[in-house]
Coordinates of C-alpha atoms in Angstrom, one line a residue:
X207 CA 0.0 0.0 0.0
X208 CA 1.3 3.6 -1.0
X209 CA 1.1 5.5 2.3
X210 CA 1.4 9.0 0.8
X211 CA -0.8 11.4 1.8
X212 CA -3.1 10.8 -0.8
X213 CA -4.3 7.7 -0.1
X214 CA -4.5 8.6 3.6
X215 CA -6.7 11.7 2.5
X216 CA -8.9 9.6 0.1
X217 CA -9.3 7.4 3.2
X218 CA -10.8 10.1 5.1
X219 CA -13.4 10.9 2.7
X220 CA -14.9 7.7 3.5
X221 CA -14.6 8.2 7.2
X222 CA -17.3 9.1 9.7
X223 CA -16.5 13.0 9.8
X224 CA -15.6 13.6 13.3
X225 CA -12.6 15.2 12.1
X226 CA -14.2 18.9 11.9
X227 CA -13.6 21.2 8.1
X228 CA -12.3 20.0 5.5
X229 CA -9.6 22.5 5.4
X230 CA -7.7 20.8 8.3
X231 CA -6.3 17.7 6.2
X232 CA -3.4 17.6 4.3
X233 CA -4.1 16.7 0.9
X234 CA -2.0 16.4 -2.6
X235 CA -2.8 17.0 -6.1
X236 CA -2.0 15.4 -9.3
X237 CA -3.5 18.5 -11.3
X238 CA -0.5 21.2 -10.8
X239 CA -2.5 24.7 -9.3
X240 CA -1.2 27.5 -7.6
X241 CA -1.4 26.1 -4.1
X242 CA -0.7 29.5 -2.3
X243 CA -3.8 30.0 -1.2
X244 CA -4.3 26.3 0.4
X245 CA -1.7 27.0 2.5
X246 CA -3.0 27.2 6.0
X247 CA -1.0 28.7 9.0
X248 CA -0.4 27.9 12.5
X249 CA 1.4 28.4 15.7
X250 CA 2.8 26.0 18.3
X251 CA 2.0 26.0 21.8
X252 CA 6.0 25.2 22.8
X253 CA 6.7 28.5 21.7
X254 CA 5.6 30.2 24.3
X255 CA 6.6 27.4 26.8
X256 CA 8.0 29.4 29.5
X257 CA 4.9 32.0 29.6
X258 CA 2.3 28.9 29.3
X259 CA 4.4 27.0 32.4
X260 CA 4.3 30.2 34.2
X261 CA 0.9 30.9 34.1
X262 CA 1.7 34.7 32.2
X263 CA 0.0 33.5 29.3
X264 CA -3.1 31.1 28.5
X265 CA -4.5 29.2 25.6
X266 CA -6.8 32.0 25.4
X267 CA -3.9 34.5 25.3
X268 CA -1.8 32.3 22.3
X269 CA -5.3 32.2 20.8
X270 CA -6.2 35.9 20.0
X271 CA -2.3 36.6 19.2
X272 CA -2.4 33.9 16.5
X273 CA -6.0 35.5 15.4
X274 CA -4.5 39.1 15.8
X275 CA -1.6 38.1 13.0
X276 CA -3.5 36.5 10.6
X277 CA -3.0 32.4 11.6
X278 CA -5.7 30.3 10.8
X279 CA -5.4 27.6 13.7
X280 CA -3.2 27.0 16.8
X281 CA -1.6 23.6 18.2
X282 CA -2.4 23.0 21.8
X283 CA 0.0 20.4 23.1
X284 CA -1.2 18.1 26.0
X285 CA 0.9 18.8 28.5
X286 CA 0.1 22.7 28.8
X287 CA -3.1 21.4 30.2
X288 CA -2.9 21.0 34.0
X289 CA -4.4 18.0 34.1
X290 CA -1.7 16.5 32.2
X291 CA -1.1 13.5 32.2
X292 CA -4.9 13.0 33.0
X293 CA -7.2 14.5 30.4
X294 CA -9.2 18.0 30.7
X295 CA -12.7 18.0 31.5
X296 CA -15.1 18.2 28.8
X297 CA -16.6 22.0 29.7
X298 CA -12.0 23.2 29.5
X299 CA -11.9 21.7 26.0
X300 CA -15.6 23.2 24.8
X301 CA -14.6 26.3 26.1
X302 CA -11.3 26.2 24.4
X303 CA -13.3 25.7 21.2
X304 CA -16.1 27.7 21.5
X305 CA -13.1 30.5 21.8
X306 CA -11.8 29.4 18.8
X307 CA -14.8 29.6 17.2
X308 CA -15.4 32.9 18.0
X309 CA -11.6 33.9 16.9
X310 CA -12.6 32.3 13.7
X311 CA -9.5 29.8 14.6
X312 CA -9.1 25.6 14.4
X313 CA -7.8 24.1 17.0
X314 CA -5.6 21.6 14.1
X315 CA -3.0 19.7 16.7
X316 CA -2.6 18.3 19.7
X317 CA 0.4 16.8 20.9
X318 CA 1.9 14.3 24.2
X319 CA 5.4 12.8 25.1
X320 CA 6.1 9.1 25.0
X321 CA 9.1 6.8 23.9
X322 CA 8.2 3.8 22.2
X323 CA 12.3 3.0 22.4
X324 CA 12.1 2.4 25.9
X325 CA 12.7 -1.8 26.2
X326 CA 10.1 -1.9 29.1
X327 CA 6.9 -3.0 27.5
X328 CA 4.7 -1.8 31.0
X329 CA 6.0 1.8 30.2
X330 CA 5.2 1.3 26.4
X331 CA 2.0 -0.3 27.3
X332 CA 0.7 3.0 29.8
X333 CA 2.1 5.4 27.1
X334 CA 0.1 3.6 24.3
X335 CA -2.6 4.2 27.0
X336 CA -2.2 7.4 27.3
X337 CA -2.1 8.4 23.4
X338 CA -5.5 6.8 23.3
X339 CA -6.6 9.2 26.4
X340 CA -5.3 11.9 24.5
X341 CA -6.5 10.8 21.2
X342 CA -10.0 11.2 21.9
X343 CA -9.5 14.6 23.5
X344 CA -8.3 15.6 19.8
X345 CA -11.4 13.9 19.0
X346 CA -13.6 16.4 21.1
X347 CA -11.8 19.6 19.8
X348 CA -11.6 18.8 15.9
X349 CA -8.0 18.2 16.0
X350 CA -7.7 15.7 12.9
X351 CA -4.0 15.3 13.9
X352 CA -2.0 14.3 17.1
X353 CA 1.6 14.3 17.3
X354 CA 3.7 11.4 19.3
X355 CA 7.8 10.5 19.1
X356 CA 9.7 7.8 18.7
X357 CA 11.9 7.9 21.7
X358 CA 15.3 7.8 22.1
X359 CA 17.3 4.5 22.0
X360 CA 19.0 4.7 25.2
X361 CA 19.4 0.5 26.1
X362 CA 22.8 -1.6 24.6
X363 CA 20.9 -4.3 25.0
X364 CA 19.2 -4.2 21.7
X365 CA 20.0 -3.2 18.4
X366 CA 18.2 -0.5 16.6
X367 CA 16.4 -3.0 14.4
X368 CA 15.1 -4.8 17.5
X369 CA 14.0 -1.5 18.7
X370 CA 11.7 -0.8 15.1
X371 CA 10.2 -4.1 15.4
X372 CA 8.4 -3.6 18.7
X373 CA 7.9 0.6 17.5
X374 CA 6.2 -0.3 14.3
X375 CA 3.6 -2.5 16.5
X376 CA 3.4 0.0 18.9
X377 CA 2.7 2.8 16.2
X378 CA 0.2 0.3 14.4
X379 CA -1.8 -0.1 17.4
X380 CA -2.1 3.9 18.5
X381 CA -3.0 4.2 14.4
X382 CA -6.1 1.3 15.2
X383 CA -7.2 3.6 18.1
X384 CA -6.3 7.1 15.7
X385 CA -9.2 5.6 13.0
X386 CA -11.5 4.7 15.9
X387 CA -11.6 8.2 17.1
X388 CA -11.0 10.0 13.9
X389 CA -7.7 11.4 14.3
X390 CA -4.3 10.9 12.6
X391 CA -1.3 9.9 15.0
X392 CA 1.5 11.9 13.8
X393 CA 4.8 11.3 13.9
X394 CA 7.2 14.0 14.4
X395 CA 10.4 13.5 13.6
X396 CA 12.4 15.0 16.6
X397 CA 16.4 13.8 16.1
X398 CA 16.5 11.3 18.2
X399 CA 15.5 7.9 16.9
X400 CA 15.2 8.1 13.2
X401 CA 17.5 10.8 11.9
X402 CA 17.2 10.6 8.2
X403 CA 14.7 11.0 5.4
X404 CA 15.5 7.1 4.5
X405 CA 14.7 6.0 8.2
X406 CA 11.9 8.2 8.5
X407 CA 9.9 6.4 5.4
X408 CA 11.0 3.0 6.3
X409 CA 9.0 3.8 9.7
X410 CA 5.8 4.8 7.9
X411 CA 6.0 2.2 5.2
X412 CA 5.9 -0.7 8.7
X413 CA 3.1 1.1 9.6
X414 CA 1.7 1.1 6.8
X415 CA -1.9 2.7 7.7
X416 CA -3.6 5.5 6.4
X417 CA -4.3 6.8 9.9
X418 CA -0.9 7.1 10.6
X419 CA 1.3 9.7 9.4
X420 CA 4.5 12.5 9.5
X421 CA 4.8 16.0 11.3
X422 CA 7.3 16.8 9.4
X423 CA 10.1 19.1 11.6
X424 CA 11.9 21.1 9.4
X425 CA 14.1 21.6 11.9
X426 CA 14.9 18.5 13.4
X427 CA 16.7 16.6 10.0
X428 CA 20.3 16.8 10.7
X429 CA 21.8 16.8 7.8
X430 CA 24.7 17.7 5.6
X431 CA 22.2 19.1 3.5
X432 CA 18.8 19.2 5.4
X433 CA 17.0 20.8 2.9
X434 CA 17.0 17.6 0.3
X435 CA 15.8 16.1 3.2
X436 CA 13.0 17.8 4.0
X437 CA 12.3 17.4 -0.1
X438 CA 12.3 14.1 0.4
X439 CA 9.8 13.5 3.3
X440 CA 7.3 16.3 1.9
X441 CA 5.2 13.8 0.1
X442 CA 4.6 12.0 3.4
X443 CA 4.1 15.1 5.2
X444 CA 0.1 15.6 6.9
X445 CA 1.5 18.9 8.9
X446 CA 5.0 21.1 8.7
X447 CA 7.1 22.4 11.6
X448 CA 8.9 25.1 10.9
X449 CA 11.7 26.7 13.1
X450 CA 13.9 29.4 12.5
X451 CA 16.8 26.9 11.8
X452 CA 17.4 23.6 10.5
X453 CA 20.6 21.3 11.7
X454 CA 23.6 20.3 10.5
X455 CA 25.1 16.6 10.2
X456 CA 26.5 16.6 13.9
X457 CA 23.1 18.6 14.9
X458 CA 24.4 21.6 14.9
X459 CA 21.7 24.7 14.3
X460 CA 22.0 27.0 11.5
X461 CA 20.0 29.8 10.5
X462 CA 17.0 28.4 8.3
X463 CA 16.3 29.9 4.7
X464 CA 12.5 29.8 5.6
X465 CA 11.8 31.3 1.9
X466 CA 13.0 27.9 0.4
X467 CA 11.1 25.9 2.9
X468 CA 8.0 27.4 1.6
X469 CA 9.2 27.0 -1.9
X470 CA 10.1 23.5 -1.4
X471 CA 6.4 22.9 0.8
X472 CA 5.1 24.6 -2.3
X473 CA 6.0 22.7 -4.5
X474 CA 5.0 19.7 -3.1
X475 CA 1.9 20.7 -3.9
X476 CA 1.0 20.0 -0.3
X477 CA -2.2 21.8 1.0
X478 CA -3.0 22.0 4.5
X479 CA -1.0 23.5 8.0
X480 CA 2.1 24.7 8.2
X481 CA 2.9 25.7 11.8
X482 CA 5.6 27.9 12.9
X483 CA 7.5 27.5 15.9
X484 CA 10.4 29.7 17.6
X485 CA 13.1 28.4 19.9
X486 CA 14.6 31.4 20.3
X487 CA 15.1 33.9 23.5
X488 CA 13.8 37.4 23.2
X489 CA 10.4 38.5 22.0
X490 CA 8.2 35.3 20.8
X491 CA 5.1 37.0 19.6
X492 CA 7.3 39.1 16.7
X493 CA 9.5 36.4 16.2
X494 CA 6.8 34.2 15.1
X495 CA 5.2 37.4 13.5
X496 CA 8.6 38.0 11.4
X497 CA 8.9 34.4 10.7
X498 CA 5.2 34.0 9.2
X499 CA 6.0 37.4 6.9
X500 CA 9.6 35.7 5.2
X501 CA 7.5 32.1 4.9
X502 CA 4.9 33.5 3.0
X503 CA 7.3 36.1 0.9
X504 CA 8.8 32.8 0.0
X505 CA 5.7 31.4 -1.7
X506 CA 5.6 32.3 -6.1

């Protein structure tokens, strides 16, 4: 089975639609349009991490900056919740959407930690648990995506391949719960299991299920030339990270040319969110402002 996005978006068609609008998936193409205008922009909750921690800014707060700029949806990762690890009430997450209603927002992502490399098949089993908690609080808010890792491979004793094995099952069973509920788990790539392109597709051809699929961090491909690599996971891509670098082989950030990203998304012919994320100390809000306006001057 072809695990593009295509066939996971002709998929959906045919499901139940508890995902929310249309405009939410990502969704090739074969006719070649001008996709500017499909393009759909986001923001990510971790960059305001210290202010959401805090308590100095809220949801609500991220929620009428992204409206006051021009975004079209904002990602609300899990544990910014205080409940977290334990799920928000109903009347916190209808709340959080009626506001984004009225901002004329989508809430488009949601996002929890595990690590599906961890050898210990209890903590894999209450992680895999707890995506399918968090699953169907995507569920409740619209969120047609959720984003999980990998993990990092931190036992020596078993090899990486042994490690795949008992991830691809693990991923397969969170993507059984993900059609259930209506929501695509998303992988983000994150530098610290699978660290190339190659990898990255193996991973999702295991799989092999429409109702799983890539976040696709820009900035999280180290690389001697991370660019390439992003043009080679685009196809796959449901969702885009982008950060004001990208890394190079040994990890190492650089400075990212954000106008050929959106070229290189562009031409894709990809058409759904692109969210923008800053990692950067100083002023967030026109950071992420600053980074939206070079994006979009990027796009023909």
């Amino acid at each position: 089975m072809n695990i593009t996005r295509r066939n996971i978006l002709k998929n959906l068609v045919l499901a139940p639609l508890v995902l929310g609008v249309n405009k939410l998936m990502a969704h090739t193409s074969p006719i070649k349009i001008n996709t500017t205008s499909r393009l759909q922009y986001s923001i990510n909750a971790y960059s305001f991490n210290s202010e959401l921690r805090s308590g100095e800014m809220t949801f609500y707060d991220m929620m009428e900056y992204a409206a006051d700029i021009g975004l079209d949806a904002v990602d609300l990762t899990g544990y910014y919740f205080n409940s977290y690890p334990e799920t928000p009430t109903n009347k916190e997450l209808f709340n959080l959407k009626r506001k984004a209603l009225e901002l004329g927002l989508d809430i488009a992502w949601t996002g929890v930690r595990n690590d599906f490399a961890n050898p210990n098949l209890v903590k894999r089993n209450n992680d895999i648990e707890l995506i399918k908690n968090w699953l169907q609080v995507s569920s409740k808010i619209g969120s047609p995506i959720m984003r999980i890792f990998t993990g990092k491979h931190k036992s020596d004793s078993y090899s990486k391949e042994d490690v795949k094995e008992w991830m691809s099952d693990d991923f397969k069973t969170c993507a059984k719960y993900g059609e259930l509920n209506g929501v695509i788990v998303g992988l983000q790539n994150h530098d610290e299991f699978l660290f190339t392109s190659e990898e990255i597709i193996d991973m999702l051809k295991r799989v092999n299920s429409n109702w799983f699929g890539l976040i696709l961090d820009c900035g999280s491909l180290p690389s001697s030339d991370p660019y390439k690599e992003i043009e080679n996971l685009a196809p796959y891509a449901n969702y885009f990270f982008v950060k004001e670098h990208v890394k190079q082989k040994d990890s190492t950030k650089v400075s990212a040319d954000l106008q050929r990203i959106a070229k290189i998304i562009q031409s894709s012919n990809y058409r759904g969110y692109v969210s923008f994320e800053s990692l950067k100390e100083g002023d967030t809000k026109a950071i992420i402002k600053n980074m939206f306006s070079e994006f979009k001057s990027g796009l023909y």
